[in-house]
Short mmCIF file of C-alpha atoms in Angstrom, two decimals:
data_model
loop_
_atom_site.label_atom_id
_atom_site.label_comp_id
_atom_site.label_asym_id
_atom_site.label_seq_id
_atom_site.Cartn_x
_atom_site.Cartn_y
_atom_site.Cartn_z
CA PHE A 14 -48.12 104.34 154.66
CA LEU A 15 -45.95 102.14 152.49
CA PRO A 16 -43.03 100.30 154.09
CA SER A 17 -39.71 102.09 153.65
CA PHE A 18 -38.14 99.12 151.85
CA LEU A 19 -40.90 98.87 149.22
CA PRO A 20 -39.40 101.28 146.63
CA SER A 21 -36.05 99.49 146.71
CA LEU A 22 -37.81 96.13 146.47
CA LEU A 23 -39.82 97.25 143.44
CA MET A 24 -36.65 98.52 141.78
CA ALA A 25 -34.95 95.18 142.45
CA LEU A 26 -37.92 93.29 141.03
CA ALA A 27 -37.95 95.52 137.93
CA PHE A 28 -34.23 94.90 137.49
CA LEU A 29 -34.69 91.12 137.72
CA VAL A 30 -37.57 91.17 135.24
CA ILE A 31 -35.55 93.22 132.73
CA VAL A 32 -32.54 90.92 133.10
CA ALA A 33 -34.73 87.84 132.67
CA VAL A 34 -36.38 89.24 129.51
CA VAL A 35 -33.07 90.35 127.95
CA VAL A 36 -31.32 87.04 128.71
CA SER A 37 -34.30 85.07 127.41
CA LEU A 38 -34.28 86.98 124.11
CA LEU A 39 -30.51 86.60 123.74
CA ALA A 40 -30.79 82.86 124.41
CA LEU A 41 -33.56 82.56 121.80
CA VAL A 42 -31.47 84.42 119.20
CA LEU A 43 -28.46 82.25 120.02
CA ALA A 44 -30.51 79.06 119.65
CA GLY A 45 -31.84 80.21 116.27
CA TYR A 46 -28.37 81.20 115.05
CA PHE A 47 -26.96 77.85 116.19
CA LEU A 48 -29.60 76.04 114.12
CA ALA A 49 -29.01 78.20 111.05
CA TYR A 50 -25.23 77.83 111.32
CA PHE A 51 -25.16 74.04 111.59
CA GLN A 52 -28.20 72.92 109.57
CA SER A 53 -27.78 71.06 106.29
CA GLU A 54 -28.70 72.65 102.98
CA GLU A 55 -31.17 69.80 102.45
CA ASP A 56 -33.22 71.04 105.42
CA ARG A 57 -32.88 74.73 104.59
CA ASN A 58 -36.50 75.30 103.49
CA THR A 59 -38.23 72.32 105.03
CA ALA A 60 -38.82 70.49 108.37
CA TYR A 61 -40.16 73.58 110.13
CA VAL A 62 -41.76 71.71 113.04
CA PRO A 63 -38.52 69.92 114.04
CA LYS A 64 -36.72 73.27 113.78
CA ILE A 65 -39.17 74.86 116.20
CA VAL A 66 -38.70 71.94 118.59
CA VAL A 67 -34.90 72.21 118.35
CA VAL A 68 -34.82 75.96 118.92
CA PHE A 69 -37.23 75.71 121.86
CA GLY A 70 -35.29 72.76 123.32
CA LEU A 71 -31.97 74.59 123.06
CA TRP A 72 -33.57 77.67 124.60
CA MET A 73 -34.95 75.65 127.51
CA THR A 74 -31.52 74.06 128.04
CA MET A 75 -29.85 77.45 128.34
CA MET A 76 -32.57 78.93 130.53
CA SER A 77 -32.59 75.97 132.92
CA ILE A 78 -28.82 76.28 133.36
CA LEU A 79 -29.04 80.03 133.97
CA LEU A 80 -31.90 79.59 136.44
CA LEU A 81 -29.44 79.01 139.30
CA PRO A 82 -27.63 82.39 139.01
CA PHE A 83 -31.06 84.02 138.58
CA ASP A 84 -32.12 82.30 141.80
CA VAL A 85 -29.04 83.71 143.53
CA ALA A 86 -29.87 87.19 142.21
CA ALA A 87 -33.46 86.82 143.43
CA ARG A 88 -32.13 85.96 146.88
CA THR A 89 -29.80 88.97 147.07
CA GLU A 90 -31.40 91.65 144.91
CA GLY A 91 -35.01 90.65 145.43
CA ARG A 92 -34.91 90.33 149.22
CA ASP A 93 -35.39 86.55 149.23
CA LEU A 94 -37.84 86.52 146.31
CA ARG A 95 -39.29 83.02 145.87
CA ILE A 96 -39.01 81.40 142.42
CA ASP A 97 -39.65 77.78 143.39
CA SER A 98 -42.67 77.67 141.06
CA LEU A 99 -40.41 78.77 138.22
CA TRP A 100 -38.06 75.85 138.92
CA GLU A 101 -40.95 73.38 138.90
CA ALA A 102 -42.49 74.82 135.73
CA ALA A 103 -39.15 74.79 133.89
CA TYR A 104 -38.48 71.13 134.60
CA MET A 105 -42.03 70.03 133.87
CA ILE A 106 -41.61 71.63 130.42
CA ILE A 107 -38.28 69.82 130.01
CA ALA A 108 -39.98 66.54 131.01
CA ILE A 109 -42.70 67.11 128.38
CA LEU A 110 -40.04 67.80 125.75
CA ILE A 111 -37.97 64.72 126.65
CA ILE A 112 -40.82 62.23 127.06
CA LEU A 113 -43.45 63.48 124.62
CA ILE A 114 -42.40 66.00 122.00
CA ILE A 115 -38.83 65.16 120.97
CA PRO A 116 -39.30 61.35 120.70
CA PHE A 117 -42.36 61.79 118.49
CA THR A 118 -40.59 64.38 116.33
CA ILE A 119 -37.58 62.09 115.87
CA LEU A 120 -39.77 59.13 114.93
CA TYR A 121 -41.87 61.19 112.51
CA TYR A 122 -38.83 62.79 110.86
CA GLU A 123 -37.03 59.44 110.50
CA ALA A 124 -40.16 57.92 108.92
CA LEU A 125 -40.12 60.76 106.40
CA ASP A 126 -36.39 60.28 105.79
CA GLU A 127 -36.77 56.55 105.12
CA ASP A 128 -39.56 56.99 102.58
CA PRO A 129 -39.88 60.55 101.25
CA GLN A 130 -42.72 59.49 98.91
CA ALA A 131 -44.88 58.14 101.72
CA LYS A 132 -48.03 59.99 102.69
CA ARG A 133 -48.07 62.06 105.83
CA LYS A 134 -50.83 59.88 107.30
CA SER A 135 -48.72 56.73 107.03
CA GLN A 136 -45.74 58.58 108.53
CA LEU A 137 -47.90 59.74 111.40
CA VAL A 138 -49.23 56.23 112.06
CA SER A 139 -45.73 54.74 111.91
CA ALA A 140 -44.39 57.31 114.37
CA LEU A 141 -47.38 57.00 116.72
CA LYS A 142 -46.99 53.23 117.16
CA THR A 143 -43.51 53.44 118.64
CA TRP A 144 -44.20 56.72 120.43
CA VAL A 145 -47.26 55.39 122.29
CA VAL A 146 -45.25 52.41 123.57
CA PHE A 147 -42.41 54.67 124.73
CA VAL A 148 -44.76 57.11 126.48
CA ALA A 149 -46.72 54.29 128.13
CA ILE A 150 -43.55 52.69 129.52
CA SER A 151 -42.20 56.05 130.70
CA ALA A 152 -45.51 57.00 132.36
CA PHE A 153 -45.80 53.59 134.03
CA VAL A 154 -42.26 53.68 135.44
CA LEU A 155 -42.56 57.29 136.61
CA GLY A 156 -46.02 56.73 138.12
CA MET A 157 -45.04 53.55 139.97
CA MET A 158 -41.86 55.10 141.32
CA TYR A 159 -43.69 58.20 142.49
CA GLY A 160 -46.44 56.11 144.08
CA PHE A 161 -44.06 53.90 146.08
CA LEU A 162 -40.90 56.00 146.37
CA GLY A 163 -42.16 59.58 146.23
CA TYR A 164 -41.01 60.37 149.75
CA ALA A 165 -38.14 62.39 151.10
CA ARG A 166 -36.56 61.56 154.46
CA ILE A 167 -34.79 64.71 155.56
CA PRO A 168 -32.42 64.68 158.56
CA VAL A 169 -33.28 67.79 160.55
CA THR A 170 -31.55 69.51 163.45
CA ALA A 171 -33.95 71.63 165.52
CA ARG A 172 -32.28 74.22 167.68
CA ALA A 173 -34.20 75.33 170.75
CA PRO A 174 -35.31 78.98 170.95
CA VAL A 175 -32.98 81.54 172.45
CA GLY A 176 -34.83 84.53 173.95
CA ASP A 177 -37.65 85.65 171.69
CA ARG A 178 -36.40 83.68 168.70
CA GLY A 179 -38.37 80.66 167.53
CA TYR A 180 -37.11 77.23 166.67
CA MET A 181 -34.58 77.08 163.84
CA PHE A 182 -34.64 74.02 161.61
CA LEU A 183 -31.46 73.05 159.79
CA VAL A 184 -30.75 70.32 157.25
CA LYS A 185 -27.32 68.73 157.00
CA SER A 186 -26.55 68.74 153.29
CA GLN A 187 -23.01 67.65 152.41
CA SER A 188 -20.81 70.66 153.14
CA ASN A 189 -23.07 72.89 155.21
CA PHE A 190 -26.30 73.23 157.12
CA THR A 191 -29.23 74.72 155.23
CA LEU A 192 -32.03 76.63 156.89
CA VAL A 193 -35.42 75.21 155.92
CA GLU A 194 -38.99 76.40 156.30
CA ARG A 195 -41.50 75.09 158.77
CA SER A 196 -43.70 74.11 155.81
CA LEU A 197 -41.23 71.34 154.97
CA VAL A 198 -41.26 70.09 158.56
CA ARG A 199 -44.95 69.42 159.06
CA ASP A 200 -44.82 66.86 161.85
CA LEU A 201 -42.53 68.35 164.47
CA ALA A 202 -44.29 67.18 167.62
CA CYS A 203 -42.02 64.19 168.20
CA GLY A 204 -38.92 66.20 167.43
CA LEU A 205 -39.87 69.10 169.71
CA LYS A 206 -40.58 66.76 172.59
CA LYS A 207 -37.10 65.32 172.26
CA ILE A 208 -35.57 68.77 172.55
CA GLY A 209 -36.97 69.64 175.95
CA SER A 210 -34.48 71.89 177.69
CA CYS A 211 -31.60 70.81 175.44
CA ALA A 212 -29.96 73.16 173.01
CA SER A 213 -30.78 71.05 169.95
CA SER A 214 -32.07 67.71 168.75
CA ASP A 215 -31.70 65.60 165.61
CA PHE A 216 -34.56 63.74 163.94
CA THR A 217 -35.75 62.68 160.48
CA VAL A 218 -38.82 64.07 158.77
CA LYS A 219 -40.59 61.93 156.15
CA PHE A 220 -43.05 63.53 153.76
CA ARG A 221 -44.35 63.03 150.22
CA VAL A 222 -42.87 65.49 147.75
CA SER A 223 -44.95 67.11 145.05
CA PHE A 224 -45.04 65.47 141.63
CA PRO A 225 -42.99 68.23 139.92
CA ILE A 226 -40.27 67.84 142.56
CA TYR A 227 -40.18 64.09 141.96
CA VAL A 228 -39.98 64.66 138.20
CA ILE A 229 -36.86 66.77 138.79
CA GLY A 230 -35.31 63.94 140.80
CA PHE A 231 -36.31 61.32 138.24
CA LEU A 232 -34.89 63.30 135.30
CA ALA A 233 -31.71 64.03 137.24
CA PHE A 234 -31.26 60.33 138.04
CA VAL A 235 -31.71 59.26 134.42
CA GLY A 236 -29.63 62.15 133.11
CA TRP A 237 -26.77 61.32 135.46
CA TRP A 238 -26.09 58.00 133.72
CA PHE A 239 -25.52 59.83 130.43
CA PHE A 240 -23.63 62.70 132.03
CA ALA A 241 -21.32 60.42 134.02
CA LEU A 242 -20.39 58.45 130.89
CA PHE A 243 -20.38 61.07 128.14
CA GLY A 244 -19.35 63.94 130.40
CA GLY A 245 -16.43 61.96 131.79
CA ILE A 246 -15.25 61.05 128.29
CA GLY A 247 -15.77 64.59 127.01
CA LEU A 248 -13.80 66.22 129.82
CA VAL A 249 -10.72 64.51 128.42
CA ALA A 250 -11.60 64.14 124.74
CA LEU A 251 -12.68 67.72 124.08
CA PRO A 252 -9.37 69.48 124.86
CA MET A 253 -7.35 66.62 123.36
CA ASP A 254 -9.31 66.71 120.08
CA MET A 255 -9.07 70.49 119.86
CA ILE A 256 -5.29 70.35 120.17
CA ALA A 257 -5.20 67.40 117.74
CA ALA A 258 -7.24 69.47 115.25
CA PHE A 259 -4.53 72.14 115.40
CA ARG A 260 -1.72 69.65 114.95
CA GLY A 261 -3.49 67.91 112.06
CA ARG A 262 -4.73 71.15 110.46
CA PRO A 263 -4.97 71.30 106.64
CA ARG A 264 -1.71 72.34 105.00
CA ARG A 265 -1.24 73.63 101.50
CA ILE A 266 -0.46 70.89 98.96
CA ASP A 267 0.34 70.81 95.24
CA LEU A 268 -1.70 69.27 92.43
CA GLN A 269 0.19 65.97 92.40
CA GLU A 270 -0.37 65.37 96.13
CA TYR A 271 -4.01 66.38 95.74
CA ALA A 272 -4.49 63.86 92.90
CA ARG A 273 -2.76 61.08 94.86
CA GLN A 274 -4.90 61.60 97.97
CA LYS A 275 -8.04 61.97 95.89
CA ILE A 276 -7.41 58.55 94.31
CA SER A 277 -6.95 57.06 97.79
CA LEU A 278 -10.24 58.56 98.99
CA ARG A 279 -11.97 57.30 95.86
CA GLU A 280 -10.83 53.77 96.63
CA ARG A 281 -12.19 54.06 100.16
CA CYS A 282 -15.46 55.38 98.79
CA LEU A 283 -15.80 52.48 96.36
CA LYS A 284 -15.13 49.98 99.14
CA LEU A 285 -17.88 51.52 101.25
CA ILE A 286 -20.26 51.39 98.28
CA ASP A 287 -19.45 47.70 97.78
CA ILE A 288 -20.05 47.00 101.47
CA GLY A 289 -23.40 48.80 101.29
CA LYS A 290 -24.43 46.78 98.22
CA LYS A 291 -23.39 43.59 100.00
CA PHE A 292 -25.62 44.43 102.96
CA GLU A 293 -28.46 45.12 100.55
CA SER A 294 -27.95 41.89 98.60
CA GLU A 295 -27.92 39.87 101.82
CA GLY A 296 -31.25 41.44 102.77
CA ARG A 297 -29.96 42.75 106.07
CA ASP A 298 -32.08 45.21 108.02
CA LEU A 299 -29.39 47.22 109.77
CA ARG A 300 -31.98 48.69 112.14
CA LYS A 301 -32.75 45.33 113.76
CA GLY A 302 -30.51 43.06 115.81
CA ARG A 303 -27.54 44.00 117.95
CA LYS A 304 -24.96 42.76 115.45
CA ASN A 305 -26.59 44.56 112.52
CA LYS A 306 -26.93 47.80 114.48
CA ARG A 307 -23.26 47.64 115.41
CA LEU A 308 -22.33 47.09 111.73
CA CYS A 309 -24.55 50.01 110.77
CA ASN A 310 -22.90 52.29 113.33
CA LYS A 311 -19.46 51.19 112.18
CA TYR A 312 -20.43 51.85 108.57
CA ARG A 313 -21.69 55.33 109.47
CA ALA A 314 -18.45 56.07 111.31
CA ALA A 315 -16.44 55.05 108.23
CA VAL A 316 -18.57 57.34 106.04
CA TYR A 317 -18.10 60.15 108.57
CA PHE A 318 -14.30 59.80 108.48
CA LEU A 319 -14.35 59.70 104.67
CA GLU A 320 -16.33 62.94 104.54
CA GLU A 321 -13.99 64.57 107.05
CA ASP A 322 -10.92 63.57 105.05
CA TRP A 323 -12.47 64.81 101.79
CA THR A 324 -13.29 68.17 103.39
CA LYS A 325 -9.75 68.44 104.71
CA LEU A 326 -8.28 67.55 101.31
CA LYS A 327 -10.35 70.23 99.54
CA THR A 328 -9.27 72.78 102.13
CA SER A 329 -5.63 71.81 101.69
CA TYR A 330 -5.63 72.25 97.90
CA LYS A 331 -8.52 74.45 96.80
CA GLY A 332 -8.56 76.48 100.03
CA LYS A 333 -4.74 76.66 100.11
CA GLY A 334 -4.65 75.35 103.67
CA GLY A 335 -7.66 77.29 104.91
CA ASN A 336 -7.82 80.09 107.44
CA ILE A 337 -4.92 79.80 109.88
CA LEU A 338 -6.96 81.66 112.51
CA ILE A 339 -9.37 78.70 112.70
CA ALA A 340 -6.47 76.36 113.45
CA TRP A 341 -5.11 78.67 116.14
CA GLY A 342 -8.64 78.97 117.50
CA HIS A 343 -8.73 75.18 117.95
CA LEU A 344 -5.45 75.38 119.86
CA ALA A 345 -6.75 78.18 122.08
CA LEU A 346 -9.99 76.30 122.79
CA GLY A 347 -7.99 73.14 123.53
CA CYS A 348 -5.81 74.96 126.06
CA VAL A 349 -8.79 76.68 127.70
CA GLY A 350 -10.69 73.38 127.77
CA GLY A 351 -7.71 71.63 129.35
CA VAL A 352 -7.61 74.26 132.11
CA LEU A 353 -11.37 74.01 132.70
CA THR A 354 -11.16 70.22 132.89
CA LEU A 355 -8.28 70.39 135.36
CA LEU A 356 -10.12 72.93 137.53
CA TRP A 357 -13.28 70.80 137.53
CA LEU A 358 -11.38 67.67 138.54
CA LEU A 359 -9.56 69.53 141.30
CA HIS A 360 -12.83 71.02 142.56
CA ILE A 361 -14.45 67.59 142.69
CA ILE A 362 -11.49 66.16 144.61
CA LEU A 363 -11.08 69.09 147.00
CA PHE A 364 -14.68 70.15 147.61
CA MET A 365 -17.29 67.63 146.50
CA LEU A 366 -15.90 64.26 147.62
CA PRO A 367 -14.33 64.99 151.04
CA SER A 368 -16.55 65.52 154.08
CA PRO A 369 -15.90 68.16 155.27
CA PRO A 370 -14.45 69.75 152.12
CA VAL A 371 -10.74 70.44 152.05
CA ASN A 372 -11.18 73.77 150.29
CA GLY A 373 -14.02 75.84 148.81
CA PHE A 374 -11.91 76.31 145.65
CA LEU A 375 -14.20 77.42 142.79
CA ASN A 376 -16.85 78.55 145.29
CA ARG A 377 -14.47 81.18 146.64
CA ILE A 378 -13.70 82.54 143.19
CA LEU A 379 -17.38 82.55 142.19
CA ASN A 380 -18.49 84.28 145.40
CA ALA A 381 -15.73 86.90 145.07
CA MET A 382 -16.78 87.67 141.47
CA ASP A 383 -20.46 87.77 142.37
CA GLU A 384 -19.84 90.15 145.27
CA SER A 385 -17.76 92.51 143.13
CA VAL A 386 -19.90 92.55 139.96
CA SER A 387 -22.80 90.10 139.67
CA PHE A 388 -22.34 89.87 135.91
CA PHE A 389 -18.82 88.47 136.36
CA GLY A 390 -20.19 85.76 138.62
CA VAL A 391 -22.80 84.75 136.05
CA VAL A 392 -20.15 84.63 133.29
CA PHE A 393 -17.83 82.53 135.47
CA TYR A 394 -20.67 80.14 136.35
CA GLY A 395 -21.88 79.90 132.74
CA LEU A 396 -18.36 79.23 131.44
CA PHE A 397 -17.88 76.22 133.71
CA VAL A 398 -21.40 74.80 133.41
CA PHE A 399 -21.92 75.18 129.66
CA TYR A 400 -18.50 73.60 129.21
CA LEU A 401 -19.90 70.47 130.89
CA LEU A 402 -22.74 70.35 128.35
CA TRP A 403 -20.25 70.68 125.50
CA CYS A 404 -18.23 67.84 127.02
CA ALA A 405 -21.34 65.64 127.18
CA ILE A 406 -22.06 66.14 123.46
CA LYS A 407 -18.40 65.54 122.62
CA GLY A 408 -18.33 62.41 124.77
CA ASP A 409 -21.43 61.03 123.05
CA THR A 410 -19.85 61.44 119.61
CA LYS A 411 -16.50 60.08 120.79
CA PHE A 412 -18.11 57.02 122.34
CA GLY A 413 -20.07 56.32 119.16
CA LEU A 414 -16.99 56.63 116.95
CA ARG A 415 -14.94 54.26 119.10
CA PHE A 416 -17.32 51.53 120.27
CA PHE A 417 -20.23 51.62 117.75
CA ILE A 418 -22.81 50.86 120.46
CA VAL A 419 -24.77 54.04 119.82
CA SER A 420 -25.43 55.83 116.54
CA ILE A 421 -23.30 58.90 115.93
CA HIS A 422 -24.98 62.27 115.47
CA PRO A 423 -22.09 64.68 114.93
CA MET A 424 -22.68 68.41 114.68
CA LYS A 425 -21.08 69.60 111.43
CA ILE A 426 -21.17 73.21 110.28
CA GLY A 427 -23.61 73.56 107.39
CA ASP A 428 -24.17 69.79 107.16
CA THR A 429 -26.16 68.66 110.20
CA MET A 430 -29.44 66.86 109.53
CA MET A 431 -32.51 67.51 111.68
CA SER A 432 -32.40 64.00 113.11
CA SER A 433 -28.97 64.77 114.61
CA PHE A 434 -30.26 68.11 115.89
CA LEU A 435 -33.20 66.43 117.61
CA VAL A 436 -31.11 63.67 119.22
CA ASN A 437 -28.50 66.13 120.51
CA THR A 438 -31.20 68.50 121.77
CA GLY A 439 -32.86 65.68 123.69
CA LEU A 440 -29.50 64.65 125.13
CA LEU A 441 -28.73 68.24 126.14
CA LEU A 442 -32.10 68.62 127.87
CA LEU A 443 -31.71 65.38 129.79
CA VAL A 444 -28.09 66.03 130.75
CA SER A 445 -28.88 69.64 131.72
CA VAL A 446 -30.99 68.41 134.66
CA ALA A 447 -28.08 66.33 135.98
CA VAL A 448 -25.65 69.18 135.29
CA THR A 449 -27.86 71.60 137.24
CA GLN A 450 -27.93 69.24 140.21
CA PHE A 451 -24.19 68.72 139.92
CA SER A 452 -23.63 72.48 139.76
CA SER A 453 -25.84 73.14 142.77
CA GLN A 454 -23.66 70.70 144.72
CA ALA A 455 -20.38 71.93 143.26
CA PHE A 456 -21.27 75.57 143.97
CA LYS A 457 -23.01 74.84 147.25
CA LEU A 458 -21.68 77.94 148.98
CA TYR A 459 -22.76 80.11 146.04
CA ALA A 460 -26.27 78.60 145.91
CA ARG A 461 -26.87 78.57 149.66
CA LEU A 462 -30.31 79.68 150.89
CA THR A 463 -31.76 79.76 147.36
CA ASP A 464 -34.85 77.91 146.14
CA ALA A 465 -32.49 75.64 144.21
CA ASP A 466 -30.87 74.69 147.50
CA LEU A 467 -34.30 74.09 149.03
CA ILE A 468 -35.55 71.99 146.10
CA ILE A 469 -32.48 70.20 144.74
CA GLY A 470 -30.15 70.30 147.74
CA THR A 471 -32.82 69.36 150.29
CA GLN A 472 -35.89 67.61 148.86
CA VAL A 473 -34.46 65.95 145.74
CA GLU A 474 -31.24 64.95 147.47
CA TYR A 475 -33.08 62.96 150.14
CA LEU A 476 -35.64 61.19 147.92
CA ASP A 477 -36.03 57.49 148.66
CA PHE A 478 -33.82 55.25 146.50
CA PHE A 479 -32.15 58.18 144.71
CA LYS A 480 -30.47 59.40 147.89
CA GLU A 481 -28.35 56.24 148.03
CA PHE A 482 -26.68 57.29 144.78
CA TRP A 483 -26.36 60.99 145.55
CA GLY A 484 -25.51 60.61 149.21
CA HIS A 485 -22.53 58.37 148.41
CA ASN A 486 -21.45 60.42 145.37
CA VAL A 487 -21.82 57.36 143.13
CA PHE A 488 -22.30 59.39 139.95
CA VAL A 489 -19.54 61.87 140.76
CA ILE A 490 -17.12 58.98 141.31
CA MET A 491 -18.29 57.41 138.04
CA LEU A 492 -17.59 60.72 136.28
CA LEU A 493 -14.06 60.74 137.65
CA CYS A 494 -13.50 57.09 136.72
CA PHE A 495 -14.67 57.57 133.13
CA ALA A 496 -12.48 60.66 132.84
CA GLY A 497 -9.47 58.70 134.12
CA LEU A 498 -10.12 55.72 131.85
CA SER A 499 -10.62 58.03 128.88
CA LEU A 500 -7.31 59.74 129.55
CA ILE A 501 -5.47 56.39 129.51
CA TYR A 502 -7.36 55.03 126.49
CA LEU A 503 -7.04 58.17 124.36
CA ALA A 504 -3.36 58.52 125.25
CA LEU A 505 -2.77 54.99 123.93
CA LYS A 506 -5.14 55.30 120.95
CA PRO A 507 -5.44 58.96 120.04
CA ARG A 508 -6.72 58.49 116.46
CA ASP A 509 -10.38 57.86 115.59
CA ARG A 510 -10.26 55.38 112.74
CA THR A 511 -12.12 52.23 111.71
CA LYS A 512 -10.78 49.30 109.72
#
């Protein structure tokens, strides 16, 4: 006879499969629409391979973020259904995209952009030279770190059996204890001897993690440096720029004002042309040397501002001020973004940094929504987490426009080149790993007893070397510091302009 719970379990599994398929298809459609909406006309009927890479990368970013609420659903609806292999597979694919596919695609596309008349073979050779060096360095660093530091040292509390119950093994992980499997605690002899007749005993278990688990930790560590910097800047810059876009919205002007501003823009354009000719006459390679790269980034920023001002001028005169709903939409997004930023900062201060936490804050709201209607919980989670990714992209652009250390790759509607798509997709993939780890910590009560908690909150968190950063909240504090510094800096210098 079949167990009585089997029909309900099969129904739960069917429900999870249907949800996963539907969400996957919606994410794929959204990624394709995003590409079509932002791509430049110059790339409309060309560069198909980079487009496939971008769409797949954006899809993987969304699916990796939504894997946590799916894990929670698998725990509740699927009677503790295990999806740890899905976590490992997802992040191995992300690692392949970040280390192998996207770098080569960027190099190949840039080689084509520099010399459109060049043969494909020469483009391929040019891209392969740099790509092989990058892959070799990445493989060497990852391999050496896994060989010497691929161990997790997990502090375990073993509670002695009560009645017929066996030993219960708990891991202290920031705000709560997490129940772990015996498979993670392979050498318990020493620990069990210490228990004796006592109620419990504390000891540390050291074991080598699997390579996919270490890849997750490695990507999260690298991604955190970008997320702490760009995410911290974006948390402040995004709502401020949205509100500034409303305040500086195009307004209807007459022909005389249009002509006057057009002459001013023409003068700026001629100056930029003269500067470009000067660089060319001096024989400068703006791709080599720190000073030349900084000049190149500054020049690109000036061109970007010129294009933005020209678009605004055309909207003001020919478009008669444009659609007022777009301006009010910027204001609404700015206000919503300001609230989300404030809630995130409060949650970090109240829940993530103190030990024990002062208040569950967003965890309570998320759990209440998930218990009432699971869909509401997923929407609430997605709103807060995808906002962090948007902040990271915004912070990257803002940093490039202000300090000229990195090249800018702004996303402009109908005028975004594939090189910018590829760079931003790679950044999103890398940052998404750090954001997922951050979210699993921020929503610890929501993610409790899931495979994410077992993998990220237990094994990855206690990896050698990395645990010193995560255990002391180094990156979270950096995120807060960059957000605070950005607030002061942007309040004093709100306008993005170059001389």
